[in-house]
Short mmCIF file of C-alpha atoms in Angstrom, two decimals:
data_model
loop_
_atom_site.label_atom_id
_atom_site.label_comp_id
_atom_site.label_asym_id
_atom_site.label_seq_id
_atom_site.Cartn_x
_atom_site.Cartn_y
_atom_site.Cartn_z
CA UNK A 1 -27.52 39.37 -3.38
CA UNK A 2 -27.24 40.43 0.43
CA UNK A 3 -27.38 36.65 1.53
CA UNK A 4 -23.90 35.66 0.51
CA UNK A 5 -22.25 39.23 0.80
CA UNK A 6 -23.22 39.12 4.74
CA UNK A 7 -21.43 35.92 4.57
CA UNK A 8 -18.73 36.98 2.90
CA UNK A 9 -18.29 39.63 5.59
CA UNK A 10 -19.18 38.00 8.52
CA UNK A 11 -16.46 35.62 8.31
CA UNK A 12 -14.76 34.71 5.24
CA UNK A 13 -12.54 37.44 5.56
CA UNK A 14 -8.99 37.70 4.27
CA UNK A 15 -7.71 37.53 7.62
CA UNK A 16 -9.81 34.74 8.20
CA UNK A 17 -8.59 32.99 5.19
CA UNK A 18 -4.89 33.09 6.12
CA UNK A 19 -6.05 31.76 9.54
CA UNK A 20 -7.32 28.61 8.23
CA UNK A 21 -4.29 28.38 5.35
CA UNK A 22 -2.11 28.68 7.84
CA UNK A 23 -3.95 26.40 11.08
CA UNK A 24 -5.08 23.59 8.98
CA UNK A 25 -1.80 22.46 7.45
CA UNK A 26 0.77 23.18 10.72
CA UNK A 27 -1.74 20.89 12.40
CA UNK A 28 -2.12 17.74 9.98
CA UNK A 29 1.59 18.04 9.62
CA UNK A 30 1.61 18.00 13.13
CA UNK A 31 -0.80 14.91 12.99
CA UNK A 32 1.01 12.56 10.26
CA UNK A 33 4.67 13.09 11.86
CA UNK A 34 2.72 11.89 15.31
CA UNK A 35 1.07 9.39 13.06
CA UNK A 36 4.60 8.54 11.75
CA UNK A 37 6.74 8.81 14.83
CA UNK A 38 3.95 6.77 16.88
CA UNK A 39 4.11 3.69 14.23
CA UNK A 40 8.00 3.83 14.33
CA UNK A 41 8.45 3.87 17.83
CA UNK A 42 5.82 0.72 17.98
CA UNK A 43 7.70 -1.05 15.56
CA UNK A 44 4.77 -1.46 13.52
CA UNK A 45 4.64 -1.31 9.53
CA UNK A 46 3.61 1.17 7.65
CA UNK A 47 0.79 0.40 5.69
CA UNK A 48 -1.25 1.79 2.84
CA UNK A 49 -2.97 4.25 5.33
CA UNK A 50 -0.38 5.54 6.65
CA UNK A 51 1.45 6.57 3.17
CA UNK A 52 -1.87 8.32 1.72
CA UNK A 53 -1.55 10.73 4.61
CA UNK A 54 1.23 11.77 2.72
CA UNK A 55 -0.50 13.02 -0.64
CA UNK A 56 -3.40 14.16 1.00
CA UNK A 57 -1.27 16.96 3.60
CA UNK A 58 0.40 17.23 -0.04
CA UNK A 59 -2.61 18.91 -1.38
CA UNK A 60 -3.53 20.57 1.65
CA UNK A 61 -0.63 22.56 1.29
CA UNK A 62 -1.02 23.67 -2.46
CA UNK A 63 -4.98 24.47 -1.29
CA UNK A 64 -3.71 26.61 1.15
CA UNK A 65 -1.08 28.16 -0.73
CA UNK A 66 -3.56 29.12 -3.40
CA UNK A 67 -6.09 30.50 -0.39
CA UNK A 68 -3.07 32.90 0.91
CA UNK A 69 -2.08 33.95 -2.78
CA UNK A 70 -6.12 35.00 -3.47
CA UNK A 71 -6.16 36.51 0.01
CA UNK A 72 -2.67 38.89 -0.72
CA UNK A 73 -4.32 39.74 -4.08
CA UNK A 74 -7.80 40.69 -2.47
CA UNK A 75 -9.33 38.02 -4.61
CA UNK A 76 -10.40 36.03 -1.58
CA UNK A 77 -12.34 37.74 1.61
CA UNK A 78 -13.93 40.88 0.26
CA UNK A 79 -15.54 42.59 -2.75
CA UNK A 80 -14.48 41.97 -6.03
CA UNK A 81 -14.65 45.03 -8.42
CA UNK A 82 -17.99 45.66 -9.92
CA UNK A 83 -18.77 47.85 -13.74
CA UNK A 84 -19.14 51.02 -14.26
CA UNK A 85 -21.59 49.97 -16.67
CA UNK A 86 -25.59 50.21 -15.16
CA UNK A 87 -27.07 47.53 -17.32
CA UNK A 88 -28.27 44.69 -15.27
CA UNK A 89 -26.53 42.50 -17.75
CA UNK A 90 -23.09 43.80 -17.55
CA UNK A 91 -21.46 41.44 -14.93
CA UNK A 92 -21.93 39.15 -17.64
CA UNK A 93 -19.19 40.46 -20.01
CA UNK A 94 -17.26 42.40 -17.15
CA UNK A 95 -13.70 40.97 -15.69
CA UNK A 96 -10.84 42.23 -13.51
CA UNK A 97 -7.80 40.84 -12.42
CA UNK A 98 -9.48 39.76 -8.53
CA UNK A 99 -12.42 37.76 -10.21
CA UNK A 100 -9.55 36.05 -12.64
CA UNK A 101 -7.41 35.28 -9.93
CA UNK A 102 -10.84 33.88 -7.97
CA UNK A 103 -11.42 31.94 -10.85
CA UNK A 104 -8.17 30.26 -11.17
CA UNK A 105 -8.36 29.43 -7.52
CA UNK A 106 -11.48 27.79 -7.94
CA UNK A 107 -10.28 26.14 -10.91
CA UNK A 108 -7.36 24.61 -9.21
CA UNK A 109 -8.65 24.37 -5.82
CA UNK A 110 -11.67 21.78 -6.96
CA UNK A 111 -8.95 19.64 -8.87
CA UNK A 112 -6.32 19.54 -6.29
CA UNK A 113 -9.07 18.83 -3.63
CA UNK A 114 -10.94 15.52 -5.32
CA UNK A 115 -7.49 13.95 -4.70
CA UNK A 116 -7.09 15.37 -1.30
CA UNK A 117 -10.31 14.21 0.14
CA UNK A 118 -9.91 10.83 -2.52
CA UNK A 119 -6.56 10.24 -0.53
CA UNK A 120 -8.17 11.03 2.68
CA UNK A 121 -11.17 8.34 1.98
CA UNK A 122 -9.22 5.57 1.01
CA UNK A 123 -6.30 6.08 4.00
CA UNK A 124 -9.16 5.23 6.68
CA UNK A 125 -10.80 2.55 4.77
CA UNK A 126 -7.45 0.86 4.43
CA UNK A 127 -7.39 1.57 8.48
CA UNK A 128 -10.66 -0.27 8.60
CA UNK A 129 -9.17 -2.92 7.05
CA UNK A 130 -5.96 -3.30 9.12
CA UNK A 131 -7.88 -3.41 12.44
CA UNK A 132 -10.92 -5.45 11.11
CA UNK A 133 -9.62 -7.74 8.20
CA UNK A 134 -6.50 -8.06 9.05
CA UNK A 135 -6.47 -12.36 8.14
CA UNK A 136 -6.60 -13.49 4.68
CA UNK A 137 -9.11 -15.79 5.58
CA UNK A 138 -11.51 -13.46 6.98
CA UNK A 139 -14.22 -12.92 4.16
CA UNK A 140 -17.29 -11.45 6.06
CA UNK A 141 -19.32 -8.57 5.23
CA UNK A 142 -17.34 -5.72 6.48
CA UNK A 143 -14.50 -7.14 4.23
CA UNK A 144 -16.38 -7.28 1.15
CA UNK A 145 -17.74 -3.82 2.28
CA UNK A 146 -15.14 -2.13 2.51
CA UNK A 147 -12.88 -3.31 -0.31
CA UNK A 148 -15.91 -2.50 -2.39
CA UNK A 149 -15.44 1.24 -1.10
CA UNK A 150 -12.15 1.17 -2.23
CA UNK A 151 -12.96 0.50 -5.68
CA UNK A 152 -15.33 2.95 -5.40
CA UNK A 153 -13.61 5.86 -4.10
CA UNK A 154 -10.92 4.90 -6.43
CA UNK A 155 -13.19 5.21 -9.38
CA UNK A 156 -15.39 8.74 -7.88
CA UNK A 157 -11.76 10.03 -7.48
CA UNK A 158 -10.53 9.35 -11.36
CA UNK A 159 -13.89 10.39 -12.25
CA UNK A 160 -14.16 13.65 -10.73
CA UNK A 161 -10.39 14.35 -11.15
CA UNK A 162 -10.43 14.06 -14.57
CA UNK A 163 -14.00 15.70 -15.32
CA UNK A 164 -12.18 18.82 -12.98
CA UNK A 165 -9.30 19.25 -15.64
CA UNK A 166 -11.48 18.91 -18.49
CA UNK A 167 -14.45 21.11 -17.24
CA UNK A 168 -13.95 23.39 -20.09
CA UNK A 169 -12.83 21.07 -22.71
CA UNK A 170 -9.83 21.16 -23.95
CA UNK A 171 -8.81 24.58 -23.13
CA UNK A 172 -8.93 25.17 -19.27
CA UNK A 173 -8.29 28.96 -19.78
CA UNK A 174 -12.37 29.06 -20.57
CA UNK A 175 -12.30 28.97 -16.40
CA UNK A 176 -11.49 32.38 -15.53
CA UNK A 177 -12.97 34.08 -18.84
CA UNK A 178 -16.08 36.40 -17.86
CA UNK A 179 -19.32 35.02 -16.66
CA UNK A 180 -20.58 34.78 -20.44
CA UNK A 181 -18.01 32.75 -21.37
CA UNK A 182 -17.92 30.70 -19.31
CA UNK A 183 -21.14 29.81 -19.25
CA UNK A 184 -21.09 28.97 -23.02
CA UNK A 185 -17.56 27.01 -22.64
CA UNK A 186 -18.44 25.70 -19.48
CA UNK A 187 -21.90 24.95 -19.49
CA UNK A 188 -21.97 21.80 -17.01
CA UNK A 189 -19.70 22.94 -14.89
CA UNK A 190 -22.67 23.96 -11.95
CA UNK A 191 -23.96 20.89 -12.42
CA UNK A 192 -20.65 18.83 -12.07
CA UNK A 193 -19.32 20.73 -8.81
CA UNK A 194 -22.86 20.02 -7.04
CA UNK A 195 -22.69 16.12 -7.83
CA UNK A 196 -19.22 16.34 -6.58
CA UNK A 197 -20.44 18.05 -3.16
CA UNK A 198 -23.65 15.81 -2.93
CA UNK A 199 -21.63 12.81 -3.81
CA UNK A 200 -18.74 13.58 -1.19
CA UNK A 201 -20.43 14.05 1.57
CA UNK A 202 -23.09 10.87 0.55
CA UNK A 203 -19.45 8.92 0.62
CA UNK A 204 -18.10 10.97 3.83
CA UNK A 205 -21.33 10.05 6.07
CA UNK A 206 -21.23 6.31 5.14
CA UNK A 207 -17.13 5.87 5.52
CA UNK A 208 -17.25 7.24 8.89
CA UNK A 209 -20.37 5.08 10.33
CA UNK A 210 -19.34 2.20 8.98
CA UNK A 211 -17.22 0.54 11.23
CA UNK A 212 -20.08 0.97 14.43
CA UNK A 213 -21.29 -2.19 13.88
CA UNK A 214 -18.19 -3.48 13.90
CA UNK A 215 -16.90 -2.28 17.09
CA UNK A 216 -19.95 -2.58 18.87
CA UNK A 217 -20.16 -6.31 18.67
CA UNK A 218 -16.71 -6.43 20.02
CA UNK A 219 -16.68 -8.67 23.31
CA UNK A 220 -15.04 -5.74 25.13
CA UNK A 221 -17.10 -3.50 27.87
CA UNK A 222 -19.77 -0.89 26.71
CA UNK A 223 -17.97 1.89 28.53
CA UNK A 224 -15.06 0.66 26.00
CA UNK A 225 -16.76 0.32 23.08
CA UNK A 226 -18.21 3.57 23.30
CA UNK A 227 -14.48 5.17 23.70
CA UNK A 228 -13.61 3.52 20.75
CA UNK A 229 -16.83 4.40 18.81
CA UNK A 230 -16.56 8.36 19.72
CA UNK A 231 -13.43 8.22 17.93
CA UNK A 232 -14.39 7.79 15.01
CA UNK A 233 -16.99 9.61 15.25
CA UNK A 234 -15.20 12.55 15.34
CA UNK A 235 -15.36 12.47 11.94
CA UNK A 236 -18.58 14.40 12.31
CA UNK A 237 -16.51 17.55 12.52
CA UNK A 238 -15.71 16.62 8.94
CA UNK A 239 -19.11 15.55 7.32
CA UNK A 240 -20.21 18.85 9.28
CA UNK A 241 -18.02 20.70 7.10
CA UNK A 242 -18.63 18.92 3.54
CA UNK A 243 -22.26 19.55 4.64
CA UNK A 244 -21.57 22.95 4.62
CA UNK A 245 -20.02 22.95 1.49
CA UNK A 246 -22.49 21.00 -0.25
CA UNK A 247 -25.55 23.51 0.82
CA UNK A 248 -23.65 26.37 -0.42
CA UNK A 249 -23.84 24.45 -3.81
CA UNK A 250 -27.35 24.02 -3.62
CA UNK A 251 -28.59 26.84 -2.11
CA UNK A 252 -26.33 29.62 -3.87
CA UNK A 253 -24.28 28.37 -6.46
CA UNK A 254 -26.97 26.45 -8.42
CA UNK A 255 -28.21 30.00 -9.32
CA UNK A 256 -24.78 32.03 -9.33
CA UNK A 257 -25.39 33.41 -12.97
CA UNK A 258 -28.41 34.91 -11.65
CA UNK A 259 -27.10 37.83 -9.90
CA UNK A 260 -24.39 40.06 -10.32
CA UNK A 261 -22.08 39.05 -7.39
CA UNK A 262 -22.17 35.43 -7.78
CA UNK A 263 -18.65 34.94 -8.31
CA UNK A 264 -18.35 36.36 -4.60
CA UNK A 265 -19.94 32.81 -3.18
CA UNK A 266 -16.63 31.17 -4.45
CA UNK A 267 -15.17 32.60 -1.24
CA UNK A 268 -17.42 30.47 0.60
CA UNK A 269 -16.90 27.33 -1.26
CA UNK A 270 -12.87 28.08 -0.80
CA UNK A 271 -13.04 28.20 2.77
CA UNK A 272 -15.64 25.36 3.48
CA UNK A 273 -13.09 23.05 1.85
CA UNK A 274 -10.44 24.50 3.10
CA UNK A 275 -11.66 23.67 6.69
CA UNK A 276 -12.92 20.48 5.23
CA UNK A 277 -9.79 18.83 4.02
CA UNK A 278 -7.95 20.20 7.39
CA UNK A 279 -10.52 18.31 9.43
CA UNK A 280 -10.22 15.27 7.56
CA UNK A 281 -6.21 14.98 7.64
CA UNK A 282 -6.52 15.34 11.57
CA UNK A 283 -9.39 12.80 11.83
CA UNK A 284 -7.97 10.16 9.97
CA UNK A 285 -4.95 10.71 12.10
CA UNK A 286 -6.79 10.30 15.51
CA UNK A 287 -7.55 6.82 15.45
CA UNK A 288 -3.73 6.07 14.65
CA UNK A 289 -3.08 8.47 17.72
CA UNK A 290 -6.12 7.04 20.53
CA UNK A 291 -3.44 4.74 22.37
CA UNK A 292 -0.28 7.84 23.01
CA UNK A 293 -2.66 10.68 23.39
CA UNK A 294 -4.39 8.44 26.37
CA UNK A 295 -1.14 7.79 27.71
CA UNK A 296 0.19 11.18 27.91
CA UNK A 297 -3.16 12.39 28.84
CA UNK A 298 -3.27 10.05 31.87
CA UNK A 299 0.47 10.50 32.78
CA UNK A 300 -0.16 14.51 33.15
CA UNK A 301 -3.56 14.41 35.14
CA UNK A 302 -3.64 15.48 38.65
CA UNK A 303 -4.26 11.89 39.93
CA UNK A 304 -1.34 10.73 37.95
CA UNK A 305 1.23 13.56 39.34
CA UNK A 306 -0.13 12.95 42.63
CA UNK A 307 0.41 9.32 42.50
CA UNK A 308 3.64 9.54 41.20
CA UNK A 309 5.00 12.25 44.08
CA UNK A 310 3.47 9.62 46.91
CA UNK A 311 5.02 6.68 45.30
CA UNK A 312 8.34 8.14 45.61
CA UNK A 313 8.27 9.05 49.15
CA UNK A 314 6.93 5.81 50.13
CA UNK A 315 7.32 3.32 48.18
CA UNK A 316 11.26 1.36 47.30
CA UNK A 317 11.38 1.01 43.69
CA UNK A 318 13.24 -2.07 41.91
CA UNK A 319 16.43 -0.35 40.56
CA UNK A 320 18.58 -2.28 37.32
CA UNK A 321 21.75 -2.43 36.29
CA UNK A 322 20.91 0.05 33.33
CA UNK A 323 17.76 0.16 31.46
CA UNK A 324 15.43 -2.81 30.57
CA UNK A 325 13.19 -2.81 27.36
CA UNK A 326 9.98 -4.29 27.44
CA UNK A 327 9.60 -8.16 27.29
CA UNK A 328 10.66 -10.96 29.79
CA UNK A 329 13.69 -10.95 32.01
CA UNK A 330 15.28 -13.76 34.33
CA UNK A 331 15.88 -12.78 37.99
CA UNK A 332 19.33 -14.35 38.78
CA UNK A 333 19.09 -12.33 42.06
CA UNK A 334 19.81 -9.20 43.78
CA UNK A 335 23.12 -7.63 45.25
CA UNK A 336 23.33 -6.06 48.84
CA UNK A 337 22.91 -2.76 47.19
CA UNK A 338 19.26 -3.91 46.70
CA UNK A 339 20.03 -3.86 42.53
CA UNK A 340 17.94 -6.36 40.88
CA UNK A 341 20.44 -8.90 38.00
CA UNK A 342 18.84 -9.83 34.91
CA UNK A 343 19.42 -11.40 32.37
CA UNK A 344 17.31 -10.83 28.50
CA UNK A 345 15.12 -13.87 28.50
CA UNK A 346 12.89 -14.81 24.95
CA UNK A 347 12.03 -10.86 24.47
CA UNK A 348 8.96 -10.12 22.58
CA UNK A 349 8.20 -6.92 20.99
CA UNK A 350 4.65 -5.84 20.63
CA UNK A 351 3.78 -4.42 16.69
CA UNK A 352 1.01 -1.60 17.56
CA UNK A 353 -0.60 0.00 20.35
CA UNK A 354 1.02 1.75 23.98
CA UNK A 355 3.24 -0.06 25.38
CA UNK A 356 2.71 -0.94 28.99
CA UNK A 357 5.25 -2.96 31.64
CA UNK A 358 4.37 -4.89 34.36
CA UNK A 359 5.88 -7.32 36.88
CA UNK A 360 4.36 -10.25 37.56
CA UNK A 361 4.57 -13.89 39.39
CA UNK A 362 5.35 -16.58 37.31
CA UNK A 363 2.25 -17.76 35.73
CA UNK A 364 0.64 -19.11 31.99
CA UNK A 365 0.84 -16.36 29.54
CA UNK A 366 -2.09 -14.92 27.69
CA UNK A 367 -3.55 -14.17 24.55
CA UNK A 368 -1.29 -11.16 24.83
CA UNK A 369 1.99 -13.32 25.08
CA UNK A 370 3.63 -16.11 23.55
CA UNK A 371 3.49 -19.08 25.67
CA UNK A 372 5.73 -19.09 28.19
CA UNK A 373 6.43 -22.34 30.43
CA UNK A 374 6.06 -21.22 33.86
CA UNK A 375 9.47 -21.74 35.57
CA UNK A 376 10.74 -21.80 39.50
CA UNK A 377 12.50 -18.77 40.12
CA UNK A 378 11.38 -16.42 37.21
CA UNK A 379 9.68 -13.14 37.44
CA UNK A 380 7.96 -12.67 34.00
CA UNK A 381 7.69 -9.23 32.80
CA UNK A 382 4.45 -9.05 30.52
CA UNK A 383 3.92 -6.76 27.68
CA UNK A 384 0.33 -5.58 27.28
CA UNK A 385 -0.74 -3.53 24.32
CA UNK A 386 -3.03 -1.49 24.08
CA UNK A 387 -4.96 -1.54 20.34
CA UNK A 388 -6.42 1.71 19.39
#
């Protein structure tokens, strides 16, 4: 079939493959120690999203470990050997050690990656629910939503995890046999790996629009809710790629016994969830990540810099004695070196978000504060967060 062998080397190559073995998991490694290191540094707790990060970059690195193995062994990225036999029929009885090496990667690679993107479904439902239901008393729709996702993912995961190790009954081996044989021992495994694409990305497109309503009725400006709603929507770049996935299914795979290089579409299937599963780690990471990447992003732009330079030139800063945290401070005056005292006055450490410090007159404390009794003589200190 030319369709899938253009494919095949167009861009699936082996040098691609290693690419994307290689990119994917240095970057959501990169991603979950950010994750990590940003929710450790805020003092926040980790929660149940946070630790599923951890199985799902897990898996990520035994699908990419299998992608470079196929990819050394010239299983993965190019043309599998073909029979010396004429006979239209004889790819059905023909084998070689690429094609069993494919096979076992595919085997594998659909097992290990139901728990990957499982993992990667719940982690950013539970995220939902730590921005959106985060008081036991709140019972609305999005709650009941959402927790009834959980469930669900919970059960598509077992469900499609199990149905992956037992595709061939009791004796997995049946996976990597020749085409024949597998077809006898295997017979609804087509079937089963297109209801796991379809369903995926079904699950993938509704996860990642459901919180829109949500943030949109937030009393917060348009310009902000939009900022907030385009990171989520990022996700895109993932439902893009389980789209992908699941057309290759339908298109090619539903009829892979009908041509002599079907096997080859594996390839295809391999890389699109590969790229897939990368994606997702780094999405599910971003919205974890909004609040530091804005602040580093703002403290390196040209206005910032330029700001900065002019502000030291021109402006007399309020030196310490040392270093002061965020949270409130008593001014018990200021030596004739123009050093401001202090003294650590009811501090108050903020749980998530970027951190921001500012001085200001004494005045009632908002919602962002504890109350504070205004007192004669005080300069407050107030701790704004920033959430997400």
């Amino acid at each position: 079939m030319d369709g899938p062998s253009a494919m095949t080397d167009y861009y699936a190559t082996p040098a691609s493959v290693i690419f994307i073995s290689v990119f994917f998991p240095v970057l959501g490694a990169t991603c979950v120690a950010l994750r990590f290191y940003t929710r450790a540094k805020a003092k926040s707790a980790f929660w149940w999203d946070d630790w599923l990060c951890i199985p799902a970059l897990a898996f990520e690195l035994a699908m990419a470990a299998l992608l470079i193995w196929g990819a050394s062994k010239k299983a993965l990225g190019g043309h599998l050997p073909i029979s010396a036999d004429p006979s239209p029929d004889a790819y059905l009885f023909f084998t070689s050690p690429q094609q069993v090496i494919l096979q076992q990667i595919q085997y594998f690679f659909d097992l290990i990656g139901v728990f990957a993107f499982g993992s990667l479904k719940l982690s950013i439902l539970f995220f939902y629910r730590k921005i959106f239901c985060a008081s036991n008393t709140n019972k609305d729709v999005f709650n009941t939503i959402t927790a009834s996702m959980i469930a669900l993912v919970i059960v598509w995961t077992l469900t499609f995890g199990i149905g992956a190790i037992f595709l061939c009954g009791a004796r997995p081996a049946w996976a990597w046999a020749p085409v024949a044989l597998v077809a006898e021992h295997c017979p609804a495994q087509l079937q089963f790996l297109e209801a796991y694409a379809i369903s995926d990305f079904i699950m993938d497109c509704f996860i990642w629009s459901l919180p829109i309503p949500k943030i949109w009725g937030l009393h917060m400006a348009v310009s902000k809710r939009l900022s907030v709603i385009a990171v989520f929507l990022v996700g895109v770049l993932t439902i893009g790629a389980s789209g992908a996935r699941m057309a290759i299914y339908i298109i090619y795979v539903v009829n892979a016994f009908a041509q002599s290089d079907g096997e080859k579409i594996v390839t295809f299937l391999l890389f699109w969830t590969m790229i897939e599963c990368g994606l997702g780690l780094m999405v599910v990471c971003l919205p974890a990540l909004r609040a530091p990447m804005r602040s580093f992003f703002t403290a390196i732009s040209p206005g910032s810099l330029i700001s900065g330079i002019k502000s030291a030139f021109t402006t007399r800063s309020l030196k310490t004695e040392g270093s002061l945290d965020a949270g409130f401070y008593r001014l018990e005056g200021v030596n004739q070196s123009h050093k401001a005292l202090t003294s650590d006055w009811n501090r108050y450490a903020p749980t998530e978000g970027a951190l921001h410090t500012s001085v200001v007159g004494p005045t009632d404390s908002d919602h962002l504060v504890r109350p504070v009794e205004p007192m004669h003589g005080v300069i407050h200190v107030r701790s704004e967060m920033q959430q997400y």
